[in-house]
Structure formats: structure tokens, C-alpha cells
Amino acid sequence: MTTLGSAVDPSAASYLANRAALLERLTELDAALDQARAGGGDKYVTRHHARGKLLPRERIELLVDADSPFLELSPVAAYGSDFPVGASVVTGIGVVEGVECLIVANDPTVRGGAVNPWSLAKTRRAGEIALANRLPMVNLVESAGADLPTQAEIFIPGGRVFRDLTRLSAAGIPTVSVVFGNATAGGAYVPGMSDHVIMIRDRSQVYLAGPPLVKMATGEVTDDESLGGAAMHAGTSGLADYLAADERDGIRLARQCVRRLNWRKQGPSPRTAVPQPPKYDPEELLGITSADLKVPFDPREVLARILDGSDFDEFKPAYGDALVTGWGEVHGYPVGVLANARGVLFSAEAQKAAQFIQLANASDTPLIFLQNTTGYMVGTEYEQRGIIKHGALMINAVSNSTVPHLTVNLGASYGAGNYGMCGRAYEPRFLFTWPNAKSAVMGPAQLAGVLSIVARQAAASRGRDYDEDSDAAMRMMVEQQIESQSGALFLSGRLYDDGVIDPRDTRTVLGLCLSAIHNGPVKGADGFGVFRM
């Protein structure tokens, strides 16, 4: 393999400016993460602790193996919405008894852990990840059920959560539920459809309807314990498989369940047992990406700080050089890399990408997409050369590739370039974003300019004068709107990625994801359909 060099100068003015801009974005990210970790606030956290209960992240910490990492997913879900940041649920991948598991933990300090549209979307995304990567799922349940004011948005799609649990089980992927408090109405089906169920004595209450609703519906007068208490479900209904003495005992039993799964990964082990770290300091990633997204940067500088030993075998380096493609390893796992070197994708880059993706599928090699693209090139010359069919060639290859895809947006991800570089619509196994990144149909200035041109043409066709002052105001308003709606935190709040990450953590995050995807088979596509040549 070829060891990458580096031309980064940490004392250069451009490096220092880039670093300062990215640190500012990281400060905004930290503030959003602090909001998510705060749950429902001091009042409700204190009340929860006073009842002898653990917070969701405390439960997760006890569940996962000591000193093992926990990759939290969608941590700023609901950012910018009317709901608290984090969406009243914590999801992520952690190692339990040596087994990588997808963990979902309700946060009862936020509106009793009630399910709102964002927590539903976040939970469903967790289920998708568990199924795609063959990860056992552990649910840490304590939820008041649906957030009633938004029931119209969650009732119909909410049923998919229960369907997804049964599909996990049918696919041979185990599901475990630990009920720490209420699991009411639809929430009762989470333990009801899990393979293994643990309840806490004098704490868990699982029923389709609580005592007040039972009285209203049937006239029966009953109490919580008789209707849905842990002891009743353990000894009478049989819903509970294990009865725990307290929360810590419940978590112990959950670990016991996972230990007895006899779980085996289906993908190959890392090719290199003791991989070498990159030869360059990941701290320098903060100054490599351009503060101005219009200014390109060399993605090889990023790869030199992510890949094992900074080793990279570049594929077709002299052809289609606006896209870097090649082979390397991350934490011992072989990977193919596609990384934008200059924003625009031309025909050569699209054809090069399509061939490279086919090669990765032929060798069953996972692909990493590092996005920094403004899209495919436009203009008469490029249309006549076939940019549409060449872009379609690349998108076809991405769409029908079956090796796992991991995507990281390092800067810009605009237009159809987002599609060709495996954006969210193309279902990468995982997609993460750096805090400086943006994604939209096109850049704010370009979009505002297009609207201005269309408006001018409309005015001219009607024989009317064009109001330049109104045009300037419109352009400013549109640019500000697109700027705010294309930012990393805004998009992550809407679950268009699996999290905004510190660039310095990129190698670690990719390594955790690669380990997770190898729980299932890693197999390339047998065919790609018709390529327009």
C-alpha cells in the first residue's frame, strides 16, 4: 500500500481560520448535546432520582460492558422543533457481554417518556439499523405512551414499531425488553412483542388501559398491580420472563439474556488484528476543511488521518481527479473510499465511481463516501457530452450496490451529487455529518439567483417593470432561509443523518460502525441492471 503524505501547515492563516470556524460550530453542537443530556430539566431529573430511579444514560452505562464505547445515534433529534432536543429517547450501539447491541432507552423525565413524532422517527431509525446490521435490540422501557396532542401524527405510523420488533425476531435477531415503569397502551406491545421480557417488582406496570380507562370502558374497578404489575405478569399472565428486585437487578438480567444468546457475527473478522493508527494527528482535521464551502480541500488529508497507517491505494488517480477513489483499512477492516476532491462531479468522475463501486461489490468490500460536492456539472457542453447518463450511471451503481455503505458529509452535499455520493435517500448503513457541513438542493446564493431570474423573466413576459428593491429583499430572505435549513444541526434534528460528530472522532465512529455491520454478511451485488453508456 502507499502511505499518504501531508501538506498541512498548522501555522498557516487559512488553517487557523478553518480551525476557528469549526470550533465555533462544535461549540453550538456541544450546547445542543447538553440540552439533550439534560432531559426534562433539573426539576424532573431530581424527582426521578428521588424515586430511586436511574436516568436513561445511567441505565445504558450499567448495561454496556465496562469501559466499552457507546455510539449514540441521532442525539439532537427534534432540534429546532417544538419538542425537547433528543426527542425523549436515547438510542445507540453498545457492547453487552461482548455483543454489539442496538439500545433504545426512553427518557421518562421528558413528558413521562411520551412518544412524539420525533421520538417515533428516532426509534424507527434505530430499528432500521438493527435490522440492516443484524444487531440484537435491547429496549429500556419507561414511557407514558403517545403524546396525545400529536396523536394524529404518530398513531398510524407508530404501529410500525411493533411490526419492526416482530420482523427482527423473524429474521433471527433477538429482542430484549426491560420495563422500568409504565408501558401503557401501545407501549405495552414493546415487551409484548419482544423475545425476552424483564420486569421490576413494584415498579413495572404494563397494561393496554390503566384503571381509570378500564372503569370508563367496562365499569370494572381495579388497581395498577392487579391490572398490570410485574408480579402479576410474572406469575399469572406470563408476559414477564424474569422478575427483578430493582433496576440494577433488571439490568443484570438483561446482560444475562444477551450472554445466553450464543451470538455469532456472520461477517469476516478484521483483516489486520492490530491495525496501525494514522501517521498524522487527527487534531489537524479541524483545520483542513474550508470555512468557506466554496473553497475545495484535498480529501487525502482527511484520509491520512482516518485510515490505518495512513495507507491508501488510489484507483485511477489521473482520471476524473475531482473524485478520489481507492482502497484502505479502518481499524483492520478493508474499505473502498469515494471522496470529493473538488465540488463538481463531471462525466469522468461519474464513470470512474461506477466502475469502482462495481469492483467493491465484486470483492465484497464496504464503501465509505466522504461528501463535499456541489453536484454534477451543468451547461451546454456538459449536457452534450452526456452528463445526465453518466450521472445516472453513478447513481445506478450506488443504488444497486449491496455492500455496506458508510457516508460522512465533510462540507457540502448539494443537488444530485448528494444522491451519487450516497445521501440519506440511498440508505447508507450509517450517515454522519461534520458540524460545518451543509446539504440542500443547491447553495443559498444559487437558489436565490434562480428564483430571481425566473421572476425577471415572468415580469418581462408580461411587459412589466421589475422591482429591484423587492428582488434584493427576496434574495436576502431566501438565502437566509436556505442557509438556516441546510445546516448540520437543523438537518440532524430532522434525522437526515445519524448524528453530527466531532471530526476528530471520525475514525473511531467509522470503526464502531464497521464492526457493527459485520454482525451480518457482507456481500456484493450480483447485478446492476442496465447502464446507459
Short mmCIF file of N, CA and C in Angstrom, two decimals, residues 22 285 288-290 293 297-299 302-303 306 339-340 369-373 407-413 432-438 501 503 506:
data_model
loop_
_atom_site.label_atom_id
_atom_site.label_comp_id
_atom_site.label_asym_id
_atom_site.label_seq_id
_atom_site.Cartn_x
_atom_site.Cartn_y
_atom_site.Cartn_z
N LEU A 22 -14.56 25.95 12.66
CA LEU A 22 -15.08 24.64 13.03
C LEU A 22 -15.26 24.53 14.55
N LEU A 285 -7.56 17.63 11.73
CA LEU A 285 -8.78 17.62 10.91
C LEU A 285 -9.58 18.90 11.09
N ILE A 288 -8.44 21.43 8.34
CA ILE A 288 -8.32 21.00 6.94
C ILE A 288 -9.53 21.43 6.11
N THR A 289 -10.73 21.20 6.63
CA THR A 289 -11.93 21.56 5.86
C THR A 289 -12.08 23.08 5.80
N SER A 290 -12.48 23.58 4.67
CA SER A 290 -12.54 25.02 4.44
C SER A 290 -13.72 25.65 5.16
N LEU A 293 -17.29 26.98 2.14
CA LEU A 293 -17.54 25.74 1.41
C LEU A 293 -17.27 25.86 -0.08
N PHE A 297 -10.91 21.39 -0.67
CA PHE A 297 -9.74 20.92 0.06
C PHE A 297 -9.45 19.49 -0.39
N ASP A 298 -8.24 19.03 -0.14
CA ASP A 298 -7.82 17.71 -0.59
C ASP A 298 -8.28 16.65 0.41
N PRO A 299 -9.19 15.75 0.00
CA PRO A 299 -9.68 14.75 0.94
C PRO A 299 -8.61 13.74 1.36
N VAL A 302 -7.69 14.25 4.80
CA VAL A 302 -8.62 13.63 5.75
C VAL A 302 -8.31 12.13 5.86
N LEU A 303 -8.14 11.48 4.71
CA LEU A 303 -7.86 10.04 4.71
C LEU A 303 -6.57 9.72 5.46
N ILE A 306 -7.45 9.20 8.98
CA ILE A 306 -8.52 8.25 9.28
C ILE A 306 -8.09 6.81 9.03
N ALA A 339 -14.24 9.96 -2.36
CA ALA A 339 -14.17 11.25 -1.67
C ALA A 339 -14.07 12.37 -2.69
N ASN A 340 -14.92 13.37 -2.56
CA ASN A 340 -14.90 14.51 -3.48
C ASN A 340 -13.66 15.36 -3.24
N PHE A 369 -18.19 6.83 1.73
CA PHE A 369 -18.39 8.02 0.90
C PHE A 369 -18.10 9.25 1.76
N LEU A 370 -17.14 10.07 1.32
CA LEU A 370 -16.82 11.33 2.00
C LEU A 370 -17.31 12.46 1.12
N GLN A 371 -18.44 13.06 1.50
CA GLN A 371 -19.11 14.04 0.65
C GLN A 371 -18.52 15.44 0.81
N ASN A 372 -18.31 16.09 -0.31
CA ASN A 372 -18.06 17.53 -0.36
C ASN A 372 -18.29 17.96 -1.80
N THR A 373 -19.56 17.97 -2.19
CA THR A 373 -19.89 18.17 -3.61
C THR A 373 -21.01 19.19 -3.79
N THR A 407 -21.49 6.82 5.05
CA THR A 407 -21.36 8.15 4.45
C THR A 407 -21.06 9.19 5.52
N VAL A 408 -20.11 10.08 5.22
CA VAL A 408 -19.81 11.21 6.09
C VAL A 408 -19.82 12.47 5.24
N ASN A 409 -20.63 13.45 5.62
CA ASN A 409 -20.65 14.74 4.92
C ASN A 409 -19.62 15.64 5.58
N LEU A 410 -18.55 15.94 4.83
CA LEU A 410 -17.45 16.75 5.37
C LEU A 410 -17.65 18.24 5.13
N GLY A 411 -18.47 18.58 4.13
CA GLY A 411 -18.61 20.00 3.79
C GLY A 411 -19.93 20.28 3.13
N ALA A 412 -19.94 20.23 1.79
CA ALA A 412 -21.17 20.49 1.03
C ALA A 412 -21.73 19.18 0.49
N SER A 413 -23.04 19.14 0.40
CA SER A 413 -23.70 17.98 -0.23
C SER A 413 -24.96 18.50 -0.90
N PHE A 432 -23.16 10.16 8.88
CA PHE A 432 -22.81 11.17 9.89
C PHE A 432 -22.38 12.45 9.20
N THR A 433 -22.42 13.53 9.96
CA THR A 433 -22.15 14.85 9.41
C THR A 433 -21.16 15.59 10.30
N TRP A 434 -20.22 16.29 9.67
CA TRP A 434 -19.37 17.21 10.43
C TRP A 434 -20.17 18.50 10.70
N PRO A 435 -19.87 19.19 11.79
CA PRO A 435 -20.72 20.33 12.20
C PRO A 435 -20.70 21.51 11.25
N ASN A 436 -19.72 21.59 10.36
CA ASN A 436 -19.65 22.67 9.39
C ASN A 436 -20.41 22.37 8.11
N ALA A 437 -20.91 21.13 7.96
CA ALA A 437 -21.46 20.67 6.69
C ALA A 437 -22.84 21.26 6.40
N LYS A 438 -23.17 21.28 5.12
CA LYS A 438 -24.48 21.75 4.68
C LYS A 438 -25.00 20.84 3.57
N ILE A 501 -20.97 14.74 14.24
CA ILE A 501 -19.83 14.24 15.01
C ILE A 501 -18.66 15.23 14.96
N PRO A 503 -15.10 16.08 14.04
CA PRO A 503 -14.23 15.50 13.02
C PRO A 503 -13.12 14.61 13.59
N THR A 506 -13.93 10.89 13.80
CA THR A 506 -14.40 10.21 12.59
C THR A 506 -13.87 8.78 12.48
#
